[in-house]
Structure formats: C-alpha cells, structure tokens
One Martini backbone bead per residue (centre of mass of N, CA, C, O) as a GRO file, in nm:
protein
  254
    1UNK     BB    1  -1.327 -10.497   3.920
    2UNK     BB    2  -1.346 -10.182   3.858
    3UNK     BB    3  -1.321  -9.905   3.647
    4UNK     BB    4  -1.073  -9.798   3.847
    5UNK     BB    5  -0.827 -10.004   3.821
    6UNK     BB    6  -0.629  -9.796   3.640
    7UNK     BB    7  -0.634  -9.605   3.871
    8UNK     BB    8  -0.468  -9.358   4.067
    9UNK     BB    9  -0.372  -9.371   4.421
   10UNK     BB   10  -0.232  -9.143   4.653
   11UNK     BB   11  -0.074  -9.210   4.976
   12UNK     BB   12   0.009  -9.048   5.254
   13UNK     BB   13   0.099  -9.194   5.535
   14UNK     BB   14   0.069  -9.539   5.487
   15UNK     BB   15   0.201  -9.700   5.748
   16UNK     BB   16  -0.062  -9.606   5.918
   17UNK     BB   17  -0.366  -9.591   6.011
   18UNK     BB   18  -0.539  -9.395   5.804
   19UNK     BB   19  -0.359  -9.449   5.560
   20UNK     BB   20  -0.381  -9.758   5.552
   21UNK     BB   21  -0.693  -9.771   5.548
   22UNK     BB   22  -0.724  -9.610   5.282
   23UNK     BB   23  -0.572  -9.803   5.102
   24UNK     BB   24  -0.771 -10.034   5.141
   25UNK     BB   25  -1.026  -9.885   5.043
   26UNK     BB   26  -0.923  -9.806   4.752
   27UNK     BB   27  -0.848 -10.088   4.661
   28UNK     BB   28  -1.140 -10.204   4.692
   29UNK     BB   29  -1.246  -9.978   4.476
   30UNK     BB   30  -1.001 -10.019   4.232
   31UNK     BB   31  -0.738  -9.896   4.292
   32UNK     BB   32  -0.415  -9.792   4.232
   33UNK     BB   33  -0.193  -9.803   4.491
   34UNK     BB   34   0.019  -9.552   4.639
   35UNK     BB   35   0.263  -9.590   4.887
   36UNK     BB   36   0.355  -9.343   5.131
   37UNK     BB   37   0.662  -9.318   5.329
   38UNK     BB   38   0.931  -9.350   5.539
   39UNK     BB   39   0.846  -9.650   5.609
   40UNK     BB   40   0.926  -9.898   5.408
   41UNK     BB   41   0.844 -10.163   5.552
   42UNK     BB   42   0.543 -10.094   5.592
   43UNK     BB   43   0.455 -10.043   5.291
   44UNK     BB   44   0.551 -10.313   5.181
   45UNK     BB   45   0.365 -10.488   5.354
   46UNK     BB   46   0.100 -10.363   5.250
   47UNK     BB   47   0.140 -10.421   4.951
   48UNK     BB   48   0.147 -10.728   4.989
   49UNK     BB   49  -0.131 -10.760   5.114
   50UNK     BB   50  -0.290 -10.644   4.870
   51UNK     BB   51  -0.181 -10.831   4.652
   52UNK     BB   52  -0.274 -11.098   4.788
   53UNK     BB   53  -0.587 -10.983   4.762
   54UNK     BB   54  -0.590 -10.865   4.444
   55UNK     BB   55  -0.447 -10.603   4.433
   56UNK     BB   56  -0.308 -10.274   4.347
   57UNK     BB   57   0.029 -10.231   4.477
   58UNK     BB   58   0.265  -9.975   4.585
   59UNK     BB   59   0.589  -9.872   4.704
   60UNK     BB   60   0.714  -9.540   4.839
   61UNK     BB   61   0.968  -9.381   4.967
   62UNK     BB   62   0.867  -9.076   5.156
   63UNK     BB   63   0.937  -8.729   5.216
   64UNK     BB   64   0.728  -8.454   5.211
   65UNK     BB   65   0.961  -8.235   5.301
   66UNK     BB   66   1.113  -8.329   5.034
   67UNK     BB   67   1.107  -8.172   4.742
   68UNK     BB   68   1.299  -8.328   4.559
   69UNK     BB   69   1.168  -8.606   4.610
   70UNK     BB   70   0.885  -8.530   4.516
   71UNK     BB   71   0.958  -8.450   4.225
   72UNK     BB   72   1.068  -8.726   4.145
   73UNK     BB   73   0.812  -8.887   4.200
   74UNK     BB   74   0.621  -8.726   3.997
   75UNK     BB   75   0.759  -8.825   3.721
   76UNK     BB   76   0.595  -9.113   3.716
   77UNK     BB   77   0.334  -8.919   3.644
   78UNK     BB   78   0.073  -8.831   3.418
   79UNK     BB   79  -0.169  -8.981   3.575
   80UNK     BB   80  -0.411  -8.903   3.834
   81UNK     BB   81  -0.693  -8.936   4.049
   82UNK     BB   82  -0.560  -8.951   4.353
   83UNK     BB   83  -0.499  -8.745   4.651
   84UNK     BB   84  -0.380  -8.826   4.983
   85UNK     BB   85  -0.334  -8.601   5.250
   86UNK     BB   86  -0.204  -8.756   5.551
   87UNK     BB   87   0.045  -8.646   5.636
   88UNK     BB   88   0.132  -8.613   5.991
   89UNK     BB   89   0.085  -8.444   6.314
   90UNK     BB   90   0.165  -8.449   6.667
   91UNK     BB   91   0.337  -8.228   6.915
   92UNK     BB   92   0.243  -8.197   7.198
   93UNK     BB   93   0.069  -8.011   7.507
   94UNK     BB   94   0.162  -7.725   7.546
   95UNK     BB   95   0.171  -7.423   7.614
   96UNK     BB   96   0.254  -7.147   7.453
   97UNK     BB   97   0.460  -7.035   7.674
   98UNK     BB   98   0.621  -7.353   7.678
   99UNK     BB   99   0.663  -7.438   7.406
  100UNK     BB  100   0.820  -7.592   7.129
  101UNK     BB  101   0.929  -7.460   6.839
  102UNK     BB  102   1.023  -7.724   6.697
  103UNK     BB  103   0.742  -7.854   6.695
  104UNK     BB  104   0.600  -7.646   6.526
  105UNK     BB  105   0.782  -7.671   6.279
  106UNK     BB  106   0.731  -7.973   6.223
  107UNK     BB  107   0.423  -7.956   6.190
  108UNK     BB  108   0.427  -7.759   5.955
  109UNK     BB  109   0.599  -7.921   5.757
  110UNK     BB  110   0.413  -8.173   5.745
  111UNK     BB  111   0.111  -8.060   5.721
  112UNK     BB  112   0.175  -7.822   5.508
  113UNK     BB  113   0.430  -7.846   5.327
  114UNK     BB  114   0.377  -8.136   5.245
  115UNK     BB  115   0.108  -8.081   5.106
  116UNK     BB  116   0.217  -7.874   4.909
  117UNK     BB  117   0.430  -8.039   4.763
  118UNK     BB  118   0.246  -8.271   4.652
  119UNK     BB  119   0.030  -8.101   4.515
  120UNK     BB  120   0.207  -7.945   4.320
  121UNK     BB  121   0.348  -8.193   4.180
  122UNK     BB  122   0.046  -8.344   4.105
  123UNK     BB  123  -0.154  -8.150   3.957
  124UNK     BB  124  -0.102  -8.214   3.657
  125UNK     BB  125  -0.195  -8.518   3.679
  126UNK     BB  126  -0.477  -8.459   3.784
  127UNK     BB  127  -0.569  -8.289   3.540
  128UNK     BB  128  -0.507  -8.507   3.315
  129UNK     BB  129  -0.739  -8.711   3.404
  130UNK     BB  130  -1.026  -8.518   3.416
  131UNK     BB  131  -1.087  -8.628   3.747
  132UNK     BB  132  -0.959  -8.508   4.002
  133UNK     BB  133  -0.842  -8.571   4.355
  134UNK     BB  134  -0.816  -8.380   4.652
  135UNK     BB  135  -0.706  -8.478   4.973
  136UNK     BB  136  -0.755  -8.330   5.299
  137UNK     BB  137  -0.628  -8.418   5.612
  138UNK     BB  138  -0.724  -8.285   5.885
  139UNK     BB  139  -0.914  -8.126   6.149
  140UNK     BB  140  -1.083  -8.000   6.412
  141UNK     BB  141  -0.827  -7.821   6.474
  142UNK     BB  142  -0.899  -7.644   6.201
  143UNK     BB  143  -1.193  -7.525   6.364
  144UNK     BB  144  -1.058  -7.522   6.660
  145UNK     BB  145  -0.976  -7.461   6.986
  146UNK     BB  146  -0.724  -7.565   7.242
  147UNK     BB  147  -0.572  -7.645   7.510
  148UNK     BB  148  -0.246  -7.748   7.419
  149UNK     BB  149  -0.277  -7.699   7.075
  150UNK     BB  150  -0.137  -7.467   6.921
  151UNK     BB  151   0.050  -7.600   6.701
  152UNK     BB  152  -0.158  -7.794   6.574
  153UNK     BB  153  -0.382  -7.591   6.520
  154UNK     BB  154  -0.219  -7.407   6.335
  155UNK     BB  155  -0.156  -7.620   6.118
  156UNK     BB  156  -0.457  -7.705   6.058
  157UNK     BB  157  -0.552  -7.430   5.972
  158UNK     BB  158  -0.357  -7.409   5.732
  159UNK     BB  159  -0.461  -7.661   5.583
  160UNK     BB  160  -0.746  -7.560   5.544
  161UNK     BB  161  -0.668  -7.305   5.379
  162UNK     BB  162  -0.534  -7.450   5.151
  163UNK     BB  163  -0.787  -7.599   5.051
  164UNK     BB  164  -0.974  -7.352   5.015
  165UNK     BB  165  -0.791  -7.196   4.815
  166UNK     BB  166  -0.754  -7.407   4.596
  167UNK     BB  167  -1.053  -7.427   4.519
  168UNK     BB  168  -1.069  -7.137   4.413
  169UNK     BB  169  -0.823  -7.146   4.201
  170UNK     BB  170  -0.939  -7.429   4.036
  171UNK     BB  171  -1.185  -7.347   3.929
  172UNK     BB  172  -1.272  -7.520   3.619
  173UNK     BB  173  -1.128  -7.763   3.677
  174UNK     BB  174  -1.075  -8.130   3.691
  175UNK     BB  175  -1.061  -8.052   4.015
  176UNK     BB  176  -1.107  -8.162   4.340
  177UNK     BB  177  -1.163  -8.050   4.690
  178UNK     BB  178  -1.114  -8.241   4.986
  179UNK     BB  179  -1.223  -8.218   5.328
  180UNK     BB  180  -1.115  -8.404   5.617
  181UNK     BB  181  -1.238  -8.374   5.970
  182UNK     BB  182  -1.132  -8.519   6.241
  183UNK     BB  183  -1.156  -8.620   6.546
  184UNK     BB  184  -1.162  -8.865   6.759
  185UNK     BB  185  -0.884  -9.090   6.710
  186UNK     BB  186  -0.799  -9.430   6.755
  187UNK     BB  187  -0.464  -9.511   6.749
  188UNK     BB  188  -0.145  -9.644   6.784
  189UNK     BB  189   0.024  -9.341   6.737
  190UNK     BB  190  -0.069  -9.048   6.776
  191UNK     BB  191  -0.054  -9.003   7.091
  192UNK     BB  192   0.222  -9.133   7.135
  193UNK     BB  193   0.376  -8.924   6.966
  194UNK     BB  194   0.282  -8.665   7.109
  195UNK     BB  195   0.404  -8.803   7.400
  196UNK     BB  196   0.685  -8.947   7.348
  197UNK     BB  197   0.578  -9.256   7.437
  198UNK     BB  198   0.355  -9.201   7.654
  199UNK     BB  199   0.114  -9.421   7.742
  200UNK     BB  200  -0.046  -9.278   7.967
  201UNK     BB  201  -0.111  -9.014   7.818
  202UNK     BB  202  -0.243  -9.144   7.574
  203UNK     BB  203  -0.478  -9.290   7.728
  204UNK     BB  204  -0.622  -9.028   7.844
  205UNK     BB  205  -0.756  -8.927   7.583
  206UNK     BB  206  -0.965  -9.204   7.593
  207UNK     BB  207  -1.082  -9.191   7.862
  208UNK     BB  208  -1.419  -9.311   7.878
  209UNK     BB  209  -1.438  -9.365   7.571
  210UNK     BB  210  -1.615  -9.599   7.418
  211UNK     BB  211  -1.623  -9.470   7.091
  212UNK     BB  212  -1.400  -9.397   6.910
  213UNK     BB  213  -1.259  -9.348   6.642
  214UNK     BB  214  -1.137  -9.506   6.358
  215UNK     BB  215  -0.952  -9.557   6.087
  216UNK     BB  216  -1.186  -9.691   5.928
  217UNK     BB  217  -1.390  -9.465   5.954
  218UNK     BB  218  -1.225  -9.255   5.793
  219UNK     BB  219  -1.175  -9.423   5.539
  220UNK     BB  220  -1.473  -9.449   5.462
  221UNK     BB  221  -1.513  -9.146   5.421
  222UNK     BB  222  -1.303  -9.103   5.200
  223UNK     BB  223  -1.406  -9.314   4.998
  224UNK     BB  224  -1.683  -9.192   4.961
  225UNK     BB  225  -1.595  -8.913   4.856
  226UNK     BB  226  -1.422  -9.015   4.611
  227UNK     BB  227  -1.679  -9.201   4.486
  228UNK     BB  228  -1.810  -8.980   4.376
  229UNK     BB  229  -1.913  -8.809   4.143
  230UNK     BB  230  -1.724  -8.574   3.978
  231UNK     BB  231  -1.949  -8.333   4.035
  232UNK     BB  232  -1.901  -8.412   4.336
  233UNK     BB  233  -1.834  -8.199   4.625
  234UNK     BB  234  -1.668  -8.243   4.934
  235UNK     BB  235  -1.554  -7.990   5.090
  236UNK     BB  236  -1.665  -8.062   5.400
  237UNK     BB  237  -1.586  -8.319   5.653
  238UNK     BB  238  -1.712  -8.377   5.969
  239UNK     BB  239  -1.580  -8.626   6.208
  240UNK     BB  240  -1.731  -8.782   6.492
  241UNK     BB  241  -1.796  -8.899   6.775
  242UNK     BB  242  -2.071  -8.910   6.967
  243UNK     BB  243  -1.902  -8.822   7.237
  244UNK     BB  244  -1.827  -8.565   7.048
  245UNK     BB  245  -1.912  -8.218   7.030
  246UNK     BB  246  -1.611  -8.118   7.069
  247UNK     BB  247  -1.290  -8.046   7.145
  248UNK     BB  248  -1.403  -7.997   7.470
  249UNK     BB  249  -1.662  -8.203   7.436
  250UNK     BB  250  -1.666  -8.503   7.635
  251UNK     BB  251  -1.786  -8.816   7.689
  252UNK     BB  252  -1.728  -8.980   8.006
  253UNK     BB  253  -1.701  -9.275   8.152
  254UNK     BB  254  -1.669  -9.420   8.479
   0.00000   0.00000   0.00000
C-alpha cells in the first residue's frame, strides 16, 4: 500500500460505470474508498470485491439529492482527502420545444444540486486534511451544445460553472478543484437510462464508433489527476475518443 493508504476518497454514484471504475482506481492507488450510491446492493458488492483484493473499502447508501441524508453522512468524517462528484446522468433527447420539464428538473437536481450538497457538506473535512481534492465529473456537454441535449447540456454547463466558481472562491485554501469532462463513453447504463431502457436507441449512440471511451479510461484519467502532487491542479481535463472531434462531429465506420 502507498502512503495514501489511510487517506479517504469518497466517490458518489459508485454503483456502476465511471463511479465504480474510479473506486477501483483510487483503491489501487492506496486510498480508503467510501462508495456511495442509491443502490446499496451494488456498492456493497463492489466494497466486498475491493476488500477481497486487499484494498480498504466501505459502502454507504446515499441519495445525493437528499440534503438531510448528505449532512448526516458528512458527520462521519473529520478529514477526507478526495471527493469525486460522479453521481448524475441524462434523461431523454427531445428538442427543447417538446422535452419533459420533469426530466430537466431531475437532471438538474442530480447533476448540480447533488454535487452542491455533497461538496458543501464535505468541504470542511477536505480543508482539514491539509491537501483536499474536489473532483467534478462534468461532460463535454458542459462546454458545447448539441441538438436534443438541451436539459442535459444545461445541467452540465451549470456543473461546470459550479466547479469554476468554487475554484475561484476557495483559492488560498488547501483544497484544489479538478473538473474532468468526458466525451463519448460507452458504459452499460448511461445511454440505456437516457432512453428509458430502449436498447436499440442506446445502441445507435455508439453505432459505427470503433473505440468509444470506456469507464476505465475515464477512471484512469481521474486517478491520474488526483494523484498529482498537491500543488498541481488540473483545472479542466477534456477527454474524448479519437473518433470524436466534438459533440457533433464523430467518425463512424460503415
């Protein structure tokens, strides 16, 4: 184990995809990982997997949109080294004119207010560590628009601004703010959830793209950024597959 073995890293949305992969990456880097998500069975299984592999991991069922629950969770920690705000997601791909306001509201609550809740609650413990790190997992959707993405794009733009503003406001404290903005990532659940379980629609997102990013690719990026020396801040790291030049320009093989 490395010198970080007794240091705590909290990962939200750790039940699958990028969150689970990041938990594995930070555990391998020597952190004591605290896995949070709503699906208790998933995070408990991951915690058991990591423990069996010789790492230090615990699971805590948590809905990041429930501020009272988040505040209760935060009381367990006097010092933490890393917070990875990964919980979030997309719902729907309808035009602004016909999209469902309830989907917009849910995306905003999860991606933005959830990140705000956990960051506010744990910022004192991050500061007390002497070299804390807040990671905000946004998206290239937070840096450019595309048709059919209005609600998700709006939420991710807000999450980007949250990270950027927090960095300005806490400069001079021993906490750095890192934003990682992935492009096209193929996971088991992201597109499937976005399209309400429609596997055909989900598959079309990645059709013809030989090598979209994987959850492990993004987790490697997060782990690398977190494990830089404390004085090094990766303000913003945009990561896309080679086949994706922008949110709307993707090479697809026939």
